[in-house]
PDB file of C-alpha atoms and ligand atoms in Angstrom:
ATOM      1  CA  UNK P   1      23.640   1.122   8.812  1.00 43.00           C
ATOM      2  CA  UNK P   2      23.152  -2.003   6.734  1.00 50.00           C
ATOM      3  CA  UNK P   3      22.707   0.228   3.719  1.00 52.00           C
ATOM      4  CA  UNK P   4      26.397   1.044   3.818  1.00 52.00           C
ATOM      5  CA  UNK P   5      27.472  -2.586   3.806  1.00 55.00           C
ATOM      6  CA  UNK P   6      25.472  -3.595   0.767  1.00 59.00           C
ATOM      7  CA  UNK P   7      26.501  -2.717  -2.780  1.00 63.00           C
ATOM      8  CA  UNK P   8      24.221  -0.060  -4.196  1.00 79.00           C
ATOM      9  CA  UNK P   9      22.275  -1.772  -6.937  1.00 84.00           C
ATOM     10  CA  UNK P  10      19.069  -1.078  -8.805  1.00 89.00           C
ATOM     11  CA  UNK P  11      16.424  -3.449  -7.434  1.00 87.00           C
ATOM     12  CA  UNK P  12      14.707  -3.731 -10.789  1.00 88.00           C
ATOM     13  CA  UNK P  13      17.663  -4.462 -13.119  1.00 90.00           C
ATOM     14  CA  UNK P  14      20.670  -5.068 -10.850  1.00 88.00           C
ATOM     15  CA  UNK P  15      22.779  -2.311 -12.367  1.00 90.00           C
ATOM     16  CA  UNK P  16      24.989  -0.631  -9.782  1.00 89.00           C
ATOM     17  CA  UNK P  17      23.763   2.769  -8.656  1.00 84.00           C
ATOM     18  CA  UNK P  18      20.578   3.998  -7.015  1.00 84.00           C
ATOM     19  CA  UNK P  19      17.872   1.759  -5.504  1.00 83.00           C
ATOM     20  CA  UNK P  20      15.945   2.400  -8.708  1.00 88.00           C
ATOM     21  CA  UNK P  21      18.236   3.468 -11.565  1.00 90.00           C
ATOM     22  CA  UNK P  22      17.313   6.284 -13.943  1.00 91.00           C
ATOM     23  CA  UNK P  23      16.600   3.921 -16.841  1.00 92.00           C
ATOM     24  CA  UNK P  24      14.188   1.850 -14.737  1.00 91.00           C
ATOM     25  CA  UNK P  25      12.667   4.969 -13.217  1.00 90.00           C
ATOM     26  CA  UNK P  26      11.903   6.260 -16.724  1.00 92.00           C
ATOM     27  CA  UNK P  27      10.246   2.993 -17.704  1.00 92.00           C
ATOM     28  CA  UNK P  28       7.905   2.664 -14.717  1.00 94.00           C
ATOM     29  CA  UNK P  29       4.188   2.631 -15.529  1.00 95.00           C
ATOM     30  CA  UNK P  30       2.463   5.407 -13.589  1.00 96.00           C
ATOM     31  CA  UNK P  31      -1.192   5.056 -12.753  1.00 97.00           C
ATOM     32  CA  UNK P  32      -2.766   8.098 -14.328  1.00 94.00           C
ATOM     33  CA  UNK P  33      -6.295   9.439 -14.802  1.00 95.00           C
ATOM     34  CA  UNK P  34      -8.899   8.697 -15.914  1.00 96.00           C
ATOM     35  CA  UNK P  35      -9.463   6.482 -12.894  1.00 96.00           C
ATOM     36  CA  UNK P  36     -12.297   4.863 -11.028  1.00 97.00           C
ATOM     37  CA  UNK P  37     -13.075   7.410  -8.314  1.00 96.00           C
ATOM     38  CA  UNK P  38     -13.489   4.666  -5.751  1.00 97.00           C
ATOM     39  CA  UNK P  39     -10.860   1.971  -6.253  1.00 97.00           C
ATOM     40  CA  UNK P  40      -8.359   3.882  -8.393  1.00 97.00           C
ATOM     41  CA  UNK P  41      -8.369   1.421 -11.275  1.00 96.00           C
ATOM     42  CA  UNK P  42      -7.438   3.041 -14.619  1.00 95.00           C
ATOM     43  CA  UNK P  43     -10.574   3.381 -16.733  1.00 95.00           C
ATOM     44  CA  UNK P  44     -11.466   4.643 -20.208  1.00 94.00           C
ATOM     45  CA  UNK P  45     -13.135   7.707 -18.677  1.00 95.00           C
ATOM     46  CA  UNK P  46     -13.724   8.892 -15.087  1.00 94.00           C
ATOM     47  CA  UNK P  47     -16.315   6.731 -13.301  1.00 96.00           C
ATOM     48  CA  UNK P  48     -17.626   6.518  -9.734  1.00 96.00           C
ATOM     49  CA  UNK P  49     -17.438   2.724  -9.668  1.00 96.00           C
ATOM     50  CA  UNK P  50     -15.784   0.459 -12.238  1.00 95.00           C
ATOM     51  CA  UNK P  51     -16.115  -3.130 -13.406  1.00 93.00           C
ATOM     52  CA  UNK P  52     -13.507  -4.139 -10.833  1.00 92.00           C
ATOM     53  CA  UNK P  53     -15.226  -2.676  -7.769  1.00 94.00           C
ATOM     54  CA  UNK P  54     -18.922  -2.220  -8.577  1.00 93.00           C
ATOM     55  CA  UNK P  55     -21.251  -4.448  -6.605  1.00 91.00           C
ATOM     56  CA  UNK P  56     -18.566  -5.008  -3.975  1.00 91.00           C
ATOM     57  CA  UNK P  57     -18.836  -3.705  -0.445  1.00 92.00           C
ATOM     58  CA  UNK P  58     -15.830  -1.413   0.000  1.00 95.00           C
ATOM     59  CA  UNK P  59     -15.242   0.319   3.348  1.00 96.00           C
ATOM     60  CA  UNK P  60     -12.787   2.942   2.147  1.00 98.00           C
ATOM     61  CA  UNK P  61     -13.527   6.284   0.539  1.00 97.00           C
ATOM     62  CA  UNK P  62     -11.073   5.918  -2.314  1.00 97.00           C
ATOM     63  CA  UNK P  63      -7.812   4.148  -3.123  1.00 98.00           C
ATOM     64  CA  UNK P  64      -4.889   5.596  -5.074  1.00 98.00           C
ATOM     65  CA  UNK P  65      -1.604   4.037  -6.157  1.00 98.00           C
ATOM     66  CA  UNK P  66       1.493   5.499  -7.772  1.00 98.00           C
ATOM     67  CA  UNK P  67       2.601   2.670 -10.050  1.00 97.00           C
ATOM     68  CA  UNK P  68       1.276  -0.330 -11.915  1.00 97.00           C
ATOM     69  CA  UNK P  69       2.412  -3.547 -10.261  1.00 96.00           C
ATOM     70  CA  UNK P  70       4.250  -4.946 -13.282  1.00 94.00           C
ATOM     71  CA  UNK P  71       7.432  -7.057 -13.592  1.00 92.00           C
ATOM     72  CA  UNK P  72       9.736  -4.171 -12.774  1.00 91.00           C
ATOM     73  CA  UNK P  73       7.795  -2.882  -9.774  1.00 94.00           C
ATOM     74  CA  UNK P  74       7.395  -6.462  -8.555  1.00 94.00           C
ATOM     75  CA  UNK P  75      11.218  -6.732  -8.480  1.00 91.00           C
ATOM     76  CA  UNK P  76      11.495  -3.425  -6.624  1.00 92.00           C
ATOM     77  CA  UNK P  77       8.921  -4.472  -4.016  1.00 93.00           C
ATOM     78  CA  UNK P  78      10.512  -7.920  -3.592  1.00 91.00           C
ATOM     79  CA  UNK P  79      13.940  -6.332  -3.034  1.00 88.00           C
ATOM     80  CA  UNK P  80      12.433  -3.780  -0.689  1.00 89.00           C
ATOM     81  CA  UNK P  81      10.832  -6.518   1.444  1.00 87.00           C
ATOM     82  CA  UNK P  82      13.953  -8.627   1.419  1.00 85.00           C
ATOM     83  CA  UNK P  83      16.567  -5.985   2.175  1.00 80.00           C
ATOM     84  CA  UNK P  84      14.543  -3.393   4.043  1.00 73.00           C
ATOM     85  CA  UNK P  85      16.842  -0.592   3.010  1.00 71.00           C
ATOM     86  CA  UNK P  86      15.722   2.721   4.386  1.00 72.00           C
ATOM     87  CA  UNK P  87      16.589   4.450   1.111  1.00 78.00           C
ATOM     88  CA  UNK P  88      14.063   2.240  -0.715  1.00 87.00           C
ATOM     89  CA  UNK P  89      11.205   3.405   1.513  1.00 91.00           C
ATOM     90  CA  UNK P  90      12.376   6.973   0.908  1.00 91.00           C
ATOM     91  CA  UNK P  91      12.458   6.396  -2.862  1.00 91.00           C
ATOM     92  CA  UNK P  92       9.027   4.757  -2.759  1.00 94.00           C
ATOM     93  CA  UNK P  93       7.606   7.692  -0.773  1.00 96.00           C
ATOM     94  CA  UNK P  94       9.111  10.141  -3.244  1.00 94.00           C
ATOM     95  CA  UNK P  95       7.376   8.331  -6.121  1.00 95.00           C
ATOM     96  CA  UNK P  96       4.070   8.169  -4.221  1.00 97.00           C
ATOM     97  CA  UNK P  97       4.208  11.869  -3.315  1.00 97.00           C
ATOM     98  CA  UNK P  98       4.996  12.735  -6.950  1.00 95.00           C
ATOM     99  CA  UNK P  99       1.968  10.801  -8.213  1.00 96.00           C
ATOM    100  CA  UNK P 100      -0.676  11.242  -5.528  1.00 97.00           C
ATOM    101  CA  UNK P 101      -1.894  14.468  -3.906  1.00 96.00           C
ATOM    102  CA  UNK P 102      -1.885  14.515  -0.107  1.00 97.00           C
ATOM    103  CA  UNK P 103      -5.231  13.038   0.952  1.00 97.00           C
ATOM    104  CA  UNK P 104      -7.571  15.240   3.039  1.00 96.00           C
ATOM    105  CA  UNK P 105      -6.921  13.410   6.321  1.00 98.00           C
ATOM    106  CA  UNK P 106      -5.753  14.095   9.872  1.00 97.00           C
ATOM    107  CA  UNK P 107      -3.301  11.214  10.063  1.00 97.00           C
ATOM    108  CA  UNK P 108      -1.767   8.169   8.420  1.00 98.00           C
ATOM    109  CA  UNK P 109      -1.750   4.553   9.478  1.00 97.00           C
ATOM    110  CA  UNK P 110      -0.635   1.358   7.770  1.00 97.00           C
ATOM    111  CA  UNK P 111      -1.645  -2.240   7.180  1.00 97.00           C
ATOM    112  CA  UNK P 112      -0.146  -3.992  10.210  1.00 95.00           C
ATOM    113  CA  UNK P 113       2.612  -6.567   9.855  1.00 92.00           C
ATOM    114  CA  UNK P 114       2.277 -10.267  10.366  1.00 89.00           C
ATOM    115  CA  UNK P 115       4.379 -11.050  13.438  1.00 87.00           C
ATOM    116  CA  UNK P 116       6.262 -13.969  11.868  1.00 87.00           C
ATOM    117  CA  UNK P 117       7.136 -12.031   8.736  1.00 85.00           C
ATOM    118  CA  UNK P 118       8.134  -9.000  10.778  1.00 87.00           C
ATOM    119  CA  UNK P 119      10.553 -11.149  12.781  1.00 85.00           C
ATOM    120  CA  UNK P 120      11.950 -12.692   9.587  1.00 86.00           C
ATOM    121  CA  UNK P 121      12.489  -9.340   7.916  1.00 86.00           C
ATOM    122  CA  UNK P 122      13.139  -7.096  10.877  1.00 86.00           C
ATOM    123  CA  UNK P 123      11.213  -4.275   9.219  1.00 88.00           C
ATOM    124  CA  UNK P 124       7.766  -3.551   7.851  1.00 92.00           C
ATOM    125  CA  UNK P 125       7.634  -1.863   4.419  1.00 93.00           C
ATOM    126  CA  UNK P 126       4.134  -0.390   4.888  1.00 96.00           C
ATOM    127  CA  UNK P 127       5.146   1.245   8.174  1.00 96.00           C
ATOM    128  CA  UNK P 128       8.354   2.664   6.686  1.00 95.00           C
ATOM    129  CA  UNK P 129       6.439   4.005   3.698  1.00 97.00           C
ATOM    130  CA  UNK P 130       3.846   5.586   6.011  1.00 98.00           C
ATOM    131  CA  UNK P 131       6.531   7.237   8.108  1.00 97.00           C
ATOM    132  CA  UNK P 132       8.323   8.648   5.029  1.00 97.00           C
ATOM    133  CA  UNK P 133       4.997   9.902   3.646  1.00 98.00           C
ATOM    134  CA  UNK P 134       4.097  11.355   7.040  1.00 98.00           C
ATOM    135  CA  UNK P 135       7.234  13.473   6.943  1.00 97.00           C
ATOM    136  CA  UNK P 136       6.557  14.655   3.414  1.00 97.00           C
ATOM    137  CA  UNK P 137       2.866  15.357   3.967  1.00 98.00           C
ATOM    138  CA  UNK P 138       3.372  16.629   7.532  1.00 97.00           C
ATOM    139  CA  UNK P 139       0.899  14.159   8.983  1.00 98.00           C
ATOM    140  CA  UNK P 140       1.207  12.074  12.147  1.00 97.00           C
ATOM    141  CA  UNK P 141       1.599   8.316  11.678  1.00 97.00           C
ATOM    142  CA  UNK P 142      -0.578   6.272  14.016  1.00 95.00           C
ATOM    143  CA  UNK P 143      -0.024   2.675  14.983  1.00 94.00           C
ATOM    144  CA  UNK P 144      -3.766   2.053  14.832  1.00 95.00           C
ATOM    145  CA  UNK P 145      -4.211  -1.496  13.595  1.00 96.00           C
ATOM    146  CA  UNK P 146      -3.307  -4.981  14.741  1.00 94.00           C
ATOM    147  CA  UNK P 147      -3.860  -8.383  13.217  1.00 94.00           C
ATOM    148  CA  UNK P 148      -6.220 -10.651  15.077  1.00 91.00           C
ATOM    149  CA  UNK P 149      -4.544 -13.706  13.520  1.00 84.00           C
ATOM    150  CA  UNK P 150      -1.583 -14.627  11.322  1.00 80.00           C
ATOM    151  CA  UNK P 151      -1.743 -13.328   7.768  1.00 74.00           C
ATOM    152  CA  UNK P 152      -2.533 -16.009   5.190  1.00 73.00           C
ATOM    153  CA  UNK P 153      -0.526 -16.137   1.974  1.00 76.00           C
ATOM    154  CA  UNK P 154      -2.722 -14.273  -0.500  1.00 77.00           C
ATOM    155  CA  UNK P 155      -0.655 -15.074  -3.574  1.00 78.00           C
ATOM    156  CA  UNK P 156      -2.634 -17.203  -6.007  1.00 81.00           C
ATOM    157  CA  UNK P 157      -5.859 -16.852  -4.007  1.00 83.00           C
ATOM    158  CA  UNK P 158      -9.067 -15.995  -5.832  1.00 86.00           C
ATOM    159  CA  UNK P 159     -10.896 -12.781  -5.018  1.00 83.00           C
ATOM    160  CA  UNK P 160     -13.472 -14.654  -2.911  1.00 85.00           C
ATOM    161  CA  UNK P 161     -10.691 -16.435  -1.012  1.00 86.00           C
ATOM    162  CA  UNK P 162      -8.830 -13.195  -0.439  1.00 84.00           C
ATOM    163  CA  UNK P 163     -11.924 -11.585   1.051  1.00 85.00           C
ATOM    164  CA  UNK P 164     -12.632 -14.593   3.246  1.00 85.00           C
ATOM    165  CA  UNK P 165      -8.994 -14.668   4.409  1.00 84.00           C
ATOM    166  CA  UNK P 166      -8.972 -11.083   5.635  1.00 86.00           C
ATOM    167  CA  UNK P 167     -12.502 -10.822   7.010  1.00 83.00           C
ATOM    168  CA  UNK P 168     -12.214  -9.789  10.687  1.00 82.00           C
ATOM    169  CA  UNK P 169      -8.432 -10.250  10.469  1.00 90.00           C
ATOM    170  CA  UNK P 170      -7.781  -6.709  11.750  1.00 94.00           C
ATOM    171  CA  UNK P 171      -8.695  -4.726  14.837  1.00 93.00           C
ATOM    172  CA  UNK P 172      -8.088  -1.049  15.582  1.00 93.00           C
ATOM    173  CA  UNK P 173      -6.263  -0.263  18.800  1.00 84.00           C
ATOM    174  CA  UNK P 174      -5.633   3.473  18.991  1.00 67.00           C
ATOM    175  CA  UNK P 175      -8.292   5.520  20.739  1.00 72.00           C
ATOM    176  CA  UNK P 176      -9.359   8.091  19.859  1.00 81.00           C
ATOM    177  CA  UNK P 177      -9.002   7.670  16.113  1.00 91.00           C
ATOM    178  CA  UNK P 178      -9.142  10.743  13.835  1.00 94.00           C
ATOM    179  CA  UNK P 179     -12.356  11.196  11.856  1.00 96.00           C
ATOM    180  CA  UNK P 180     -10.408  10.965   8.603  1.00 98.00           C
ATOM    181  CA  UNK P 181      -7.369   8.752   8.192  1.00 98.00           C
ATOM    182  CA  UNK P 182      -5.280   7.367   5.342  1.00 98.00           C
ATOM    183  CA  UNK P 183      -4.247   3.736   5.253  1.00 98.00           C
ATOM    184  CA  UNK P 184      -0.835   3.101   3.645  1.00 98.00           C
ATOM    185  CA  UNK P 185       0.355  -0.180   2.117  1.00 98.00           C
ATOM    186  CA  UNK P 186       3.012  -1.268  -0.359  1.00 96.00           C
ATOM    187  CA  UNK P 187       0.762  -3.046  -2.881  1.00 96.00           C
ATOM    188  CA  UNK P 188      -2.982  -2.948  -3.571  1.00 97.00           C
ATOM    189  CA  UNK P 189      -4.001  -6.268  -5.083  1.00 93.00           C
ATOM    190  CA  UNK P 190      -7.744  -6.931  -4.800  1.00 92.00           C
ATOM    191  CA  UNK P 191      -8.581  -4.260  -2.227  1.00 95.00           C
ATOM    192  CA  UNK P 192      -9.733  -6.964   0.213  1.00 94.00           C
ATOM    193  CA  UNK P 193      -7.052  -6.153   2.810  1.00 95.00           C
ATOM    194  CA  UNK P 194      -7.546  -2.393   2.483  1.00 97.00           C
ATOM    195  CA  UNK P 195     -11.293  -2.756   2.883  1.00 97.00           C
ATOM    196  CA  UNK P 196     -10.969  -5.048   5.931  1.00 96.00           C
ATOM    197  CA  UNK P 197      -8.585  -2.537   7.569  1.00 97.00           C
ATOM    198  CA  UNK P 198     -10.960   0.322   6.750  1.00 97.00           C
ATOM    199  CA  UNK P 199     -13.817  -1.594   8.364  1.00 96.00           C
ATOM    200  CA  UNK P 200     -11.748  -1.982  11.560  1.00 96.00           C
ATOM    201  CA  UNK P 201     -10.914   1.743  11.563  1.00 96.00           C
ATOM    202  CA  UNK P 202     -14.527   2.729  10.995  1.00 95.00           C
ATOM    203  CA  UNK P 203     -15.635   0.503  13.828  1.00 93.00           C
ATOM    204  CA  UNK P 204     -13.713   2.721  16.291  1.00 92.00           C
ATOM    205  CA  UNK P 205     -14.873   6.015  14.852  1.00 92.00           C
ATOM    206  CA  UNK P 206     -13.006   6.844  11.632  1.00 96.00           C
ATOM    207  CA  UNK P 207     -15.629   8.217   9.272  1.00 96.00           C
ATOM    208  CA  UNK P 208     -13.495   8.527   6.143  1.00 97.00           C
ATOM    209  CA  UNK P 209     -10.696   6.156   5.251  1.00 98.00           C
ATOM    210  CA  UNK P 210      -8.466   6.892   2.273  1.00 98.00           C
ATOM    211  CA  UNK P 211      -6.033   4.318   0.898  1.00 98.00           C
ATOM    212  CA  UNK P 212      -2.633   5.086  -0.630  1.00 98.00           C
ATOM    213  CA  UNK P 213      -0.276   2.421  -1.956  1.00 98.00           C
ATOM    214  CA  UNK P 214       3.049   2.372  -3.764  1.00 98.00           C
ATOM    215  CA  UNK P 215       1.767   0.020  -6.464  1.00 98.00           C
ATOM    216  CA  UNK P 216      -1.464  -1.517  -7.696  1.00 97.00           C
ATOM    217  CA  UNK P 217      -2.253  -4.745  -9.515  1.00 96.00           C
ATOM    218  CA  UNK P 218      -4.270  -4.134 -12.654  1.00 92.00           C
ATOM    219  CA  UNK P 219      -7.142  -6.082 -14.187  1.00 75.00           C
ATOM    220  CA  UNK P 220      -7.628  -8.558 -11.355  1.00 50.00           C
ATOM    221  CA  UNK P 221     -11.053 -10.146 -11.643  1.00 42.00           C
TER     222      UNK P 221
HETATM  223 ZN1   ZN H 301      17.477  -0.364 -13.127  1.00 74.39          ZN
HETATM  224 ZN1   ZN H 302     -13.350   0.790  -9.182  1.00 74.39          ZN
END
């Protein structure tokens, strides 16, 4: 309902019109092969593990993202979080479904919200994205994960700090869990959150965890 009260503006450039205008849509940077098979980082040629993820313990099978997390996508995601417009989640899901094949899973779940931020925003982008993708991919969306403590601010944290921050920060709550499940989130930054969630899902019986995100940070070391 709120959608109707707000002027329709492009989140990336502010021009009136769609949530993402045609000009911005055309200028988005898609994440395209060749990719690292595991973490989905763009690489010079297809590899099983890349410089970004090799030597790291990663609990998920593979991660894929639709778009590079650049200036423009950052603005879209910020507007999405702030306004929570349903049409933005739908647009995001459309872009994800255009870029990423449906993963071979029995259901979708999402990185759970931090309670304080959920109350502030009144919506949870990852859940909305999962539900829109679930409709498109005809997969059930499971509310499988919970946070065991408040989410720390990850912005500006080093990779080691990010991993420490999210270690044991998630617990799975749905039983039984499907053997193969896809974790949905808005942005993949270091993979630390995705891997911690995958660990929690595997602990209750998921054997294969795929990760799908709207955007992905590139070249984080
Ligand atoms: Zn625009
Ligand atoms: Zn990799």
